């Protein structure tokens, strides 16, 4: 049974190091085939993705099914959100119908803030699991990244981790830099200066990609998020990005023997990552997606326990 109990899972900022390590241990247990909890009463969950997703959405649904939860379909494209219904009223509807948990991806930063603070006084009772909010947080991606790093090194203290690319737009970068530094890792950044801001100075040093490849344990490449750009990338070209910040064969060969490469996906092949390296021995791209299912099981279980759902599991 999980030792972590949370009413919601919306940000990594509030997690203690002990909770992070316990969630990793639980996810590793599920990955090794450990017994899945049996809930005495049904737990109903819906996945509400207001932004596109392949892996987070599918991975949460796989995790939910492996945990034996009842998944209630929700398609924002054909919902009453298109008639102007607010997110709160959509959740009030779901709660009234009997849904216990909502996994939500939304374009607005901190969309969850009012929803979780209002709850005690409202009829809407819903456990919220954040599947990504604007450029704010991506807790499940961060937790599966940490699991993948832990699998390789067994610890975080003193590890050198580079986070490279479209930093200002990246919720993956924010969640990771916050938790990795808290766990004792040394974070570095690289990428175009038009996607770098002072916000990152508090978490690590900016270095060139060529300085980083020789010394880091983890090379975390970020997706170039064209859909979030507003003209701040006038100098951008795929070729020049790849030449300056991309992981090519020459840079790959300079990485330490036990270094690993992470990418949250989807990959722009030939931009962040040379296409022939996506499945190279040091790449953990596929492992991250595999680990995501087990980590999301651990996260959902923590919220089920925190909300006392599922009976005596
Ligand atoms: N990493 C990630 O969030 O991927 P999706 O957008 O496909 O869910």
JSON list of N, CA and C in Angstrom, two decimals, residues 200-273:
[
{"chain": "A", "resi": 200, "resn": "UNK", "atom": "N", "xyz": [15.48, 31.30, -14.52]},
{"chain": "A", "resi": 200, "resn": "UNK", "atom": "CA", "xyz": [16.26, 30.06, -14.45]},
{"chain": "A", "resi": 200, "resn": "UNK", "atom": "C", "xyz": [17.57, 30.23, -13.67]},
{"chain": "A", "resi": 201, "resn": "UNK", "atom": "N", "xyz": [18.02, 31.48, -13.53]},
{"chain": "A", "resi": 201, "resn": "UNK", "atom": "CA", "xyz": [19.31, 31.72, -12.83]},
{"chain": "A", "resi": 201, "resn": "UNK", "atom": "C", "xyz": [19.30, 31.16, -11.41]},
{"chain": "A", "resi": 202, "resn": "UNK", "atom": "N", "xyz": [18.14, 31.18, -10.78]},
{"chain": "A", "resi": 202, "resn": "UNK", "atom": "CA", "xyz": [18.06, 30.72, -9.39]},
{"chain": "A", "resi": 202, "resn": "UNK", "atom": "C", "xyz": [18.25, 29.21, -9.27]},
{"chain": "A", "resi": 203, "resn": "UNK", "atom": "N", "xyz": [18.12, 28.51, -10.39]},
{"chain": "A", "resi": 203, "resn": "UNK", "atom": "CA", "xyz": [18.17, 27.03, -10.32]},
{"chain": "A", "resi": 203, "resn": "UNK", "atom": "C", "xyz": [19.45, 26.44, -10.91]},
{"chain": "A", "resi": 204, "resn": "UNK", "atom": "N", "xyz": [20.20, 27.20, -11.71]},
{"chain": "A", "resi": 204, "resn": "UNK", "atom": "CA", "xyz": [21.40, 26.62, -12.29]},
{"chain": "A", "resi": 204, "resn": "UNK", "atom": "C", "xyz": [22.09, 27.56, -13.25]},
{"chain": "A", "resi": 205, "resn": "UNK", "atom": "N", "xyz": [23.25, 27.09, -13.71]},
{"chain": "A", "resi": 205, "resn": "UNK", "atom": "CA", "xyz": [24.11, 27.90, -14.57]},
{"chain": "A", "resi": 205, "resn": "UNK", "atom": "C", "xyz": [23.79, 27.65, -16.05]},
{"chain": "A", "resi": 206, "resn": "UNK", "atom": "N", "xyz": [23.89, 28.70, -16.87]},
{"chain": "A", "resi": 206, "resn": "UNK", "atom": "CA", "xyz": [23.72, 28.55, -18.32]},
{"chain": "A", "resi": 206, "resn": "UNK", "atom": "C", "xyz": [25.09, 28.26, -18.94]},
{"chain": "A", "resi": 207, "resn": "UNK", "atom": "N", "xyz": [25.20, 27.20, -19.73]},
{"chain": "A", "resi": 207, "resn": "UNK", "atom": "CA", "xyz": [26.44, 26.87, -20.43]},
{"chain": "A", "resi": 207, "resn": "UNK", "atom": "C", "xyz": [26.12, 26.49, -21.87]},
{"chain": "A", "resi": 208, "resn": "UNK", "atom": "N", "xyz": [27.14, 26.47, -22.72]},
{"chain": "A", "resi": 208, "resn": "UNK", "atom": "CA", "xyz": [26.89, 26.04, -24.11]},
{"chain": "A", "resi": 208, "resn": "UNK", "atom": "C", "xyz": [26.68, 24.53, -24.13]},
{"chain": "A", "resi": 209, "resn": "UNK", "atom": "N", "xyz": [26.01, 24.06, -25.16]},
{"chain": "A", "resi": 209, "resn": "UNK", "atom": "CA", "xyz": [25.75, 22.63, -25.30]},
{"chain": "A", "resi": 209, "resn": "UNK", "atom": "C", "xyz": [27.08, 21.85, -25.33]},
{"chain": "A", "resi": 210, "resn": "UNK", "atom": "N", "xyz": [28.10, 22.41, -25.99]},
{"chain": "A", "resi": 210, "resn": "UNK", "atom": "CA", "xyz": [29.37, 21.69, -26.10]},
{"chain": "A", "resi": 210, "resn": "UNK", "atom": "C", "xyz": [30.10, 21.60, -24.76]},
{"chain": "A", "resi": 211, "resn": "UNK", "atom": "N", "xyz": [29.91, 22.60, -23.89]},
{"chain": "A", "resi": 211, "resn": "UNK", "atom": "CA", "xyz": [30.50, 22.51, -22.55]},
{"chain": "A", "resi": 211, "resn": "UNK", "atom": "C", "xyz": [29.75, 21.45, -21.72]},
{"chain": "A", "resi": 212, "resn": "UNK", "atom": "N", "xyz": [28.44, 21.36, -21.95]},
{"chain": "A", "resi": 212, "resn": "UNK", "atom": "CA", "xyz": [27.62, 20.47, -21.13]},
{"chain": "A", "resi": 212, "resn": "UNK", "atom": "C", "xyz": [27.82, 18.99, -21.46]},
{"chain": "A", "resi": 213, "resn": "UNK", "atom": "N", "xyz": [27.92, 18.66, -22.74]},
{"chain": "A", "resi": 213, "resn": "UNK", "atom": "CA", "xyz": [27.94, 17.22, -23.10]},
{"chain": "A", "resi": 213, "resn": "UNK", "atom": "C", "xyz": [29.08, 16.46, -22.43]},
{"chain": "A", "resi": 214, "resn": "UNK", "atom": "N", "xyz": [30.18, 17.13, -22.15]},
{"chain": "A", "resi": 214, "resn": "UNK", "atom": "CA", "xyz": [31.35, 16.44, -21.58]},
{"chain": "A", "resi": 214, "resn": "UNK", "atom": "C", "xyz": [31.16, 16.09, -20.10]},
{"chain": "A", "resi": 215, "resn": "UNK", "atom": "N", "xyz": [30.29, 16.84, -19.42]},
{"chain": "A", "resi": 215, "resn": "UNK", "atom": "CA", "xyz": [30.28, 16.72, -17.96]},
{"chain": "A", "resi": 215, "resn": "UNK", "atom": "C", "xyz": [28.98, 16.24, -17.33]},
{"chain": "A", "resi": 216, "resn": "UNK", "atom": "N", "xyz": [27.87, 16.24, -18.08]},
{"chain": "A", "resi": 216, "resn": "UNK", "atom": "CA", "xyz": [26.60, 15.94, -17.38]},
{"chain": "A", "resi": 216, "resn": "UNK", "atom": "C", "xyz": [26.33, 14.43, -17.29]},
{"chain": "A", "resi": 217, "resn": "UNK", "atom": "N", "xyz": [25.52, 14.08, -16.28]},
{"chain": "A", "resi": 217, "resn": "UNK", "atom": "CA", "xyz": [25.05, 12.71, -16.13]},
{"chain": "A", "resi": 217, "resn": "UNK", "atom": "C", "xyz": [23.74, 12.52, -16.89]},
{"chain": "A", "resi": 218, "resn": "UNK", "atom": "N", "xyz": [22.95, 13.58, -16.92]},
{"chain": "A", "resi": 218, "resn": "UNK", "atom": "CA", "xyz": [21.64, 13.52, -17.59]},
{"chain": "A", "resi": 218, "resn": "UNK", "atom": "C", "xyz": [21.54, 14.70, -18.56]},
{"chain": "A", "resi": 219, "resn": "UNK", "atom": "N", "xyz": [21.24, 14.38, -19.79]},
{"chain": "A", "resi": 219, "resn": "UNK", "atom": "CA", "xyz": [21.02, 15.42, -20.81]},
{"chain": "A", "resi": 219, "resn": "UNK", "atom": "C", "xyz": [19.52, 15.41, -21.14]},
{"chain": "A", "resi": 220, "resn": "UNK", "atom": "N", "xyz": [18.81, 16.41, -20.62]},
{"chain": "A", "resi": 220, "resn": "UNK", "atom": "CA", "xyz": [17.36, 16.47, -20.84]},
{"chain": "A", "resi": 220, "resn": "UNK", "atom": "C", "xyz": [17.07, 17.47, -21.97]},
{"chain": "A", "resi": 221, "resn": "UNK", "atom": "N", "xyz": [16.61, 16.95, -23.09]},
{"chain": "A", "resi": 221, "resn": "UNK", "atom": "CA", "xyz": [16.31, 17.80, -24.25]},
{"chain": "A", "resi": 221, "resn": "UNK", "atom": "C", "xyz": [14.83, 18.17, -24.18]},
{"chain": "A", "resi": 222, "resn": "UNK", "atom": "N", "xyz": [14.51, 19.41, -24.46]},
{"chain": "A", "resi": 222, "resn": "UNK", "atom": "CA", "xyz": [13.10, 19.86, -24.44]},
{"chain": "A", "resi": 222, "resn": "UNK", "atom": "C", "xyz": [12.58, 19.99, -25.86]},
{"chain": "A", "resi": 223, "resn": "UNK", "atom": "N", "xyz": [11.30, 19.78, -26.02]},
{"chain": "A", "resi": 223, "resn": "UNK", "atom": "CA", "xyz": [10.69, 19.98, -27.34]},
{"chain": "A", "resi": 223, "resn": "UNK", "atom": "C", "xyz": [10.59, 21.46, -27.66]},
{"chain": "A", "resi": 224, "resn": "UNK", "atom": "N", "xyz": [10.90, 21.82, -28.89]},
{"chain": "A", "resi": 224, "resn": "UNK", "atom": "CA", "xyz": [10.64, 23.19, -29.37]},
{"chain": "A", "resi": 224, "resn": "UNK", "atom": "C", "xyz": [9.13, 23.29, -29.58]},
{"chain": "A", "resi": 225, "resn": "UNK", "atom": "N", "xyz": [8.49, 24.16, -28.78]},
{"chain": "A", "resi": 225, "resn": "UNK", "atom": "CA", "xyz": [7.01, 24.20, -28.75]},
{"chain": "A", "resi": 225, "resn": "UNK", "atom": "C", "xyz": [6.48, 25.32, -29.64]},
{"chain": "A", "resi": 226, "resn": "UNK", "atom": "N", "xyz": [6.50, 25.07, -30.94]},
{"chain": "A", "resi": 226, "resn": "UNK", "atom": "CA", "xyz": [6.10, 26.11, -31.89]},
{"chain": "A", "resi": 226, "resn": "UNK", "atom": "C", "xyz": [4.70, 26.67, -31.60]},
{"chain": "A", "resi": 227, "resn": "UNK", "atom": "N", "xyz": [3.81, 25.82, -31.08]},
{"chain": "A", "resi": 227, "resn": "UNK", "atom": "CA", "xyz": [2.42, 26.27, -30.87]},
{"chain": "A", "resi": 227, "resn": "UNK", "atom": "C", "xyz": [2.33, 27.34, -29.77]},
{"chain": "A", "resi": 228, "resn": "UNK", "atom": "N", "xyz": [3.38, 27.50, -28.95]},
{"chain": "A", "resi": 228, "resn": "UNK", "atom": "CA", "xyz": [3.33, 28.50, -27.87]},
{"chain": "A", "resi": 228, "resn": "UNK", "atom": "C", "xyz": [4.10, 29.78, -28.23]},
{"chain": "A", "resi": 229, "resn": "UNK", "atom": "N", "xyz": [4.72, 29.82, -29.40]},
{"chain": "A", "resi": 229, "resn": "UNK", "atom": "CA", "xyz": [5.58, 30.96, -29.70]},
{"chain": "A", "resi": 229, "resn": "UNK", "atom": "C", "xyz": [4.79, 32.14, -30.24]},
{"chain": "A", "resi": 230, "resn": "UNK", "atom": "N", "xyz": [5.27, 33.31, -29.88]},
{"chain": "A", "resi": 230, "resn": "UNK", "atom": "CA", "xyz": [4.56, 34.52, -30.32]},
{"chain": "A", "resi": 230, "resn": "UNK", "atom": "C", "xyz": [5.55, 35.47, -30.96]},
{"chain": "A", "resi": 231, "resn": "UNK", "atom": "N", "xyz": [6.34, 34.96, -31.88]},
{"chain": "A", "resi": 231, "resn": "UNK", "atom": "CA", "xyz": [7.27, 35.83, -32.61]},
{"chain": "A", "resi": 231, "resn": "UNK", "atom": "C", "xyz": [8.59, 36.05, -31.90]},
{"chain": "A", "resi": 232, "resn": "UNK", "atom": "N", "xyz": [8.80, 35.32, -30.77]},
{"chain": "A", "resi": 232, "resn": "UNK", "atom": "CA", "xyz": [10.04, 35.52, -30.03]},
{"chain": "A", "resi": 232, "resn": "UNK", "atom": "C", "xyz": [11.18, 34.68, -30.61]},
{"chain": "A", "resi": 233, "resn": "UNK", "atom": "N", "xyz": [10.90, 33.95, -31.68]},
{"chain": "A", "resi": 233, "resn": "UNK", "atom": "CA", "xyz": [11.88, 33.02, -32.22]},
{"chain": "A", "resi": 233, "resn": "UNK", "atom": "C", "xyz": [12.22, 33.37, -33.68]},
{"chain": "A", "resi": 234, "resn": "UNK", "atom": "N", "xyz": [12.28, 34.67, -33.96]},
{"chain": "A", "resi": 234, "resn": "UNK", "atom": "CA", "xyz": [12.51, 35.11, -35.35]},
{"chain": "A", "resi": 234, "resn": "UNK", "atom": "C", "xyz": [13.80, 34.52, -35.93]},
{"chain": "A", "resi": 235, "resn": "UNK", "atom": "N", "xyz": [14.81, 34.31, -35.07]},
{"chain": "A", "resi": 235, "resn": "UNK", "atom": "CA", "xyz": [16.10, 33.80, -35.56]},
{"chain": "A", "resi": 235, "resn": "UNK", "atom": "C", "xyz": [16.10, 32.28, -35.68]},
{"chain": "A", "resi": 236, "resn": "UNK", "atom": "N", "xyz": [14.97, 31.64, -35.36]},
{"chain": "A", "resi": 236, "resn": "UNK", "atom": "CA", "xyz": [14.96, 30.18, -35.30]},
{"chain": "A", "resi": 236, "resn": "UNK", "atom": "C", "xyz": [14.97, 29.56, -36.70]},
{"chain": "A", "resi": 237, "resn": "UNK", "atom": "N", "xyz": [15.84, 28.57, -36.90]},
{"chain": "A", "resi": 237, "resn": "UNK", "atom": "CA", "xyz": [15.69, 27.65, -38.04]},
{"chain": "A", "resi": 237, "resn": "UNK", "atom": "C", "xyz": [16.06, 26.28, -37.51]},
{"chain": "A", "resi": 238, "resn": "UNK", "atom": "N", "xyz": [15.44, 25.24, -38.07]},
{"chain": "A", "resi": 238, "resn": "UNK", "atom": "CA", "xyz": [15.69, 23.87, -37.59]},
{"chain": "A", "resi": 238, "resn": "UNK", "atom": "C", "xyz": [17.16, 23.54, -37.67]},
{"chain": "A", "resi": 239, "resn": "UNK", "atom": "N", "xyz": [17.79, 23.96, -38.77]},
{"chain": "A", "resi": 239, "resn": "UNK", "atom": "CA", "xyz": [19.19, 23.61, -39.01]},
{"chain": "A", "resi": 239, "resn": "UNK", "atom": "C", "xyz": [20.10, 24.30, -37.98]},
{"chain": "A", "resi": 240, "resn": "UNK", "atom": "N", "xyz": [19.86, 25.60, -37.76]},
{"chain": "A", "resi": 240, "resn": "UNK", "atom": "CA", "xyz": [20.76, 26.30, -36.83]},
{"chain": "A", "resi": 240, "resn": "UNK", "atom": "C", "xyz": [20.51, 25.84, -35.40]},
{"chain": "A", "resi": 241, "resn": "UNK", "atom": "N", "xyz": [19.24, 25.53, -35.06]},
{"chain": "A", "resi": 241, "resn": "UNK", "atom": "CA", "xyz": [18.96, 25.02, -33.72]},
{"chain": "A", "resi": 241, "resn": "UNK", "atom": "C", "xyz": [19.70, 23.70, -33.51]},
{"chain": "A", "resi": 242, "resn": "UNK", "atom": "N", "xyz": [19.58, 22.82, -34.49]},
{"chain": "A", "resi": 242, "resn": "UNK", "atom": "CA", "xyz": [20.22, 21.50, -34.35]},
{"chain": "A", "resi": 242, "resn": "UNK", "atom": "C", "xyz": [21.74, 21.65, -34.22]},
{"chain": "A", "resi": 243, "resn": "UNK", "atom": "N", "xyz": [22.31, 22.56, -35.01]},
{"chain": "A", "resi": 243, "resn": "UNK", "atom": "CA", "xyz": [23.77, 22.76, -34.97]},
{"chain": "A", "resi": 243, "resn": "UNK", "atom": "C", "xyz": [24.22, 23.29, -33.61]},
{"chain": "A", "resi": 244, "resn": "UNK", "atom": "N", "xyz": [23.43, 24.18, -33.01]},
{"chain": "A", "resi": 244, "resn": "UNK", "atom": "CA", "xyz": [23.87, 24.81, -31.74]},
{"chain": "A", "resi": 244, "resn": "UNK", "atom": "C", "xyz": [23.42, 24.05, -30.49]},
{"chain": "A", "resi": 245, "resn": "UNK", "atom": "N", "xyz": [22.22, 23.49, -30.53]},
{"chain": "A", "resi": 245, "resn": "UNK", "atom": "CA", "xyz": [21.64, 22.93, -29.29]},
{"chain": "A", "resi": 245, "resn": "UNK", "atom": "C", "xyz": [21.16, 21.49, -29.43]},
{"chain": "A", "resi": 246, "resn": "UNK", "atom": "N", "xyz": [21.24, 20.95, -30.64]},
{"chain": "A", "resi": 246, "resn": "UNK", "atom": "CA", "xyz": [20.72, 19.60, -30.86]},
{"chain": "A", "resi": 246, "resn": "UNK", "atom": "C", "xyz": [21.72, 18.54, -30.42]},
{"chain": "A", "resi": 247, "resn": "UNK", "atom": "N", "xyz": [21.20, 17.35, -30.14]},
{"chain": "A", "resi": 247, "resn": "UNK", "atom": "CA", "xyz": [22.09, 16.23, -29.82]},
{"chain": "A", "resi": 247, "resn": "UNK", "atom": "C", "xyz": [22.40, 15.49, -31.12]},
{"chain": "A", "resi": 248, "resn": "UNK", "atom": "N", "xyz": [23.62, 15.69, -31.60]},
{"chain": "A", "resi": 248, "resn": "UNK", "atom": "CA", "xyz": [24.07, 15.01, -32.83]},
{"chain": "A", "resi": 248, "resn": "UNK", "atom": "C", "xyz": [25.07, 13.92, -32.45]},
{"chain": "A", "resi": 249, "resn": "UNK", "atom": "N", "xyz": [25.54, 13.19, -33.45]},
{"chain": "A", "resi": 249, "resn": "UNK", "atom": "CA", "xyz": [26.45, 12.05, -33.21]},
{"chain": "A", "resi": 249, "resn": "UNK", "atom": "C", "xyz": [27.73, 12.48, -32.49]},
{"chain": "A", "resi": 250, "resn": "UNK", "atom": "N", "xyz": [28.28, 13.62, -32.94]},
{"chain": "A", "resi": 250, "resn": "UNK", "atom": "CA", "xyz": [29.54, 14.10, -32.36]},
{"chain": "A", "resi": 250, "resn": "UNK", "atom": "C", "xyz": [29.36, 14.40, -30.86]},
{"chain": "A", "resi": 251, "resn": "UNK", "atom": "N", "xyz": [28.27, 15.04, -30.53]},
{"chain": "A", "resi": 251, "resn": "UNK", "atom": "CA", "xyz": [28.02, 15.35, -29.11]},
{"chain": "A", "resi": 251, "resn": "UNK", "atom": "C", "xyz": [27.70, 14.07, -28.33]},
{"chain": "A", "resi": 252, "resn": "UNK", "atom": "N", "xyz": [26.95, 13.18, -28.94]},
{"chain": "A", "resi": 252, "resn": "UNK", "atom": "CA", "xyz": [26.59, 11.92, -28.29]},
{"chain": "A", "resi": 252, "resn": "UNK", "atom": "C", "xyz": [27.87, 11.19, -27.85]},
{"chain": "A", "resi": 253, "resn": "UNK", "atom": "N", "xyz": [28.85, 11.18, -28.73]},
{"chain": "A", "resi": 253, "resn": "UNK", "atom": "CA", "xyz": [30.10, 10.44, -28.43]},
{"chain": "A", "resi": 253, "resn": "UNK", "atom": "C", "xyz": [30.92, 11.09, -27.31]},
{"chain": "A", "resi": 254, "resn": "UNK", "atom": "N", "xyz": [30.66, 12.35, -27.04]},
{"chain": "A", "resi": 254, "resn": "UNK", "atom": "CA", "xyz": [31.39, 13.03, -25.95]},
{"chain": "A", "resi": 254, "resn": "UNK", "atom": "C", "xyz": [30.72, 12.82, -24.58]},
{"chain": "A", "resi": 255, "resn": "UNK", "atom": "N", "xyz": [29.50, 12.29, -24.57]},
{"chain": "A", "resi": 255, "resn": "UNK", "atom": "CA", "xyz": [28.81, 12.08, -23.29]},
{"chain": "A", "resi": 255, "resn": "UNK", "atom": "C", "xyz": [29.55, 11.05, -22.45]},
{"chain": "A", "resi": 256, "resn": "UNK", "atom": "N", "xyz": [29.46, 11.16, -21.13]},
{"chain": "A", "resi": 256, "resn": "UNK", "atom": "CA", "xyz": [30.09, 10.19, -20.23]},
{"chain": "A", "resi": 256, "resn": "UNK", "atom": "C", "xyz": [29.50, 8.79, -20.51]},
{"chain": "A", "resi": 257, "resn": "UNK", "atom": "N", "xyz": [30.26, 7.75, -20.16]},
{"chain": "A", "resi": 257, "resn": "UNK", "atom": "CA", "xyz": [29.83, 6.38, -20.48]},
{"chain": "A", "resi": 257, "resn": "UNK", "atom": "C", "xyz": [28.45, 6.04, -19.91]},
{"chain": "A", "resi": 258, "resn": "UNK", "atom": "N", "xyz": [28.19, 6.52, -18.67]},
{"chain": "A", "resi": 258, "resn": "UNK", "atom": "CA", "xyz": [26.91, 6.16, -18.05]},
{"chain": "A", "resi": 258, "resn": "UNK", "atom": "C", "xyz": [25.87, 7.29, -18.13]},
{"chain": "A", "resi": 259, "resn": "UNK", "atom": "N", "xyz": [26.15, 8.29, -18.94]},
{"chain": "A", "resi": 259, "resn": "UNK", "atom": "CA", "xyz": [25.17, 9.39, -19.08]},
{"chain": "A", "resi": 259, "resn": "UNK", "atom": "C", "xyz": [23.92, 8.90, -19.81]},
{"chain": "A", "resi": 260, "resn": "UNK", "atom": "N", "xyz": [22.79, 9.54, -19.50]},
{"chain": "A", "resi": 260, "resn": "UNK", "atom": "CA", "xyz": [21.55, 9.20, -20.20]},
{"chain": "A", "resi": 260, "resn": "UNK", "atom": "C", "xyz": [20.92, 10.46, -20.81]},
{"chain": "A", "resi": 261, "resn": "UNK", "atom": "N", "xyz": [20.14, 10.21, -21.85]},
{"chain": "A", "resi": 261, "resn": "UNK", "atom": "CA", "xyz": [19.45, 11.32, -22.55]},
{"chain": "A", "resi": 261, "resn": "UNK", "atom": "C", "xyz": [17.95, 11.16, -22.32]},
{"chain": "A", "resi": 262, "resn": "UNK", "atom": "N", "xyz": [17.30, 12.24, -21.92]},
{"chain": "A", "resi": 262, "resn": "UNK", "atom": "CA", "xyz": [15.85, 12.23, -21.75]},
{"chain": "A", "resi": 262, "resn": "UNK", "atom": "C", "xyz": [15.21, 13.22, -22.72]},
{"chain": "A", "resi": 263, "resn": "UNK", "atom": "N", "xyz": [14.02, 12.93, -23.13]},
{"chain": "A", "resi": 263, "resn": "UNK", "atom": "CA", "xyz": [13.19, 13.87, -23.92]},
{"chain": "A", "resi": 263, "resn": "UNK", "atom": "C", "xyz": [11.74, 13.56, -23.57]},
{"chain": "A", "resi": 264, "resn": "UNK", "atom": "N", "xyz": [10.95, 14.58, -23.21]},
{"chain": "A", "resi": 264, "resn": "UNK", "atom": "CA", "xyz": [9.57, 14.30, -22.79]},
{"chain": "A", "resi": 264, "resn": "UNK", "atom": "C", "xyz": [8.67, 13.83, -23.94]},
{"chain": "A", "resi": 265, "resn": "UNK", "atom": "N", "xyz": [9.08, 14.15, -25.18]},
{"chain": "A", "resi": 265, "resn": "UNK", "atom": "CA", "xyz": [8.22, 13.85, -26.32]},
{"chain": "A", "resi": 265, "resn": "UNK", "atom": "C", "xyz": [7.10, 14.88, -26.42]},
{"chain": "A", "resi": 266, "resn": "UNK", "atom": "N", "xyz": [6.48, 15.03, -27.58]},
{"chain": "A", "resi": 266, "resn": "UNK", "atom": "CA", "xyz": [6.92, 14.44, -28.84]},
{"chain": "A", "resi": 266, "resn": "UNK", "atom": "C", "xyz": [8.22, 15.07, -29.32]},
{"chain": "A", "resi": 267, "resn": "UNK", "atom": "N", "xyz": [9.03, 14.28, -30.03]},
{"chain": "A", "resi": 267, "resn": "UNK", "atom": "CA", "xyz": [10.33, 14.75, -30.50]},
{"chain": "A", "resi": 267, "resn": "UNK", "atom": "C", "xyz": [10.16, 15.42, -31.87]},
{"chain": "A", "resi": 268, "resn": "UNK", "atom": "N", "xyz": [10.85, 16.54, -32.06]},
{"chain": "A", "resi": 268, "resn": "UNK", "atom": "CA", "xyz": [11.05, 17.07, -33.42]},
{"chain": "A", "resi": 268, "resn": "UNK", "atom": "C", "xyz": [12.35, 16.43, -33.90]},
{"chain": "A", "resi": 269, "resn": "UNK", "atom": "N", "xyz": [12.23, 15.34, -34.63]},
{"chain": "A", "resi": 269, "resn": "UNK", "atom": "CA", "xyz": [13.43, 14.63, -35.09]},
{"chain": "A", "resi": 269, "resn": "UNK", "atom": "C", "xyz": [14.28, 15.53, -35.98]},
{"chain": "A", "resi": 270, "resn": "UNK", "atom": "N", "xyz": [15.58, 15.50, -35.74]},
{"chain": "A", "resi": 270, "resn": "UNK", "atom": "CA", "xyz": [16.49, 16.33, -36.54]},
{"chain": "A", "resi": 270, "resn": "UNK", "atom": "C", "xyz": [16.58, 17.76, -36.02]},
{"chain": "A", "resi": 271, "resn": "UNK", "atom": "N", "xyz": [15.83, 18.06, -34.94]},
{"chain": "A", "resi": 271, "resn": "UNK", "atom": "CA", "xyz": [15.92, 19.40, -34.33]},
{"chain": "A", "resi": 271, "resn": "UNK", "atom": "C", "xyz": [16.57, 19.24, -32.95]},
{"chain": "A", "resi": 272, "resn": "UNK", "atom": "N", "xyz": [15.81, 18.76, -31.96]},
{"chain": "A", "resi": 272, "resn": "UNK", "atom": "CA", "xyz": [16.40, 18.54, -30.63]},
{"chain": "A", "resi": 272, "resn": "UNK", "atom": "C", "xyz": [17.32, 17.32, -30.63]},
{"chain": "A", "resi": 273, "resn": "UNK", "atom": "N", "xyz": [16.97, 16.35, -31.43]},
{"chain": "A", "resi": 273, "resn": "UNK", "atom": "CA", "xyz": [17.55, 15.01, -31.33]},
{"chain": "A", "resi": 273, "resn": "UNK", "atom": "C", "xyz": [17.81, 14.52, -32.76]}
]
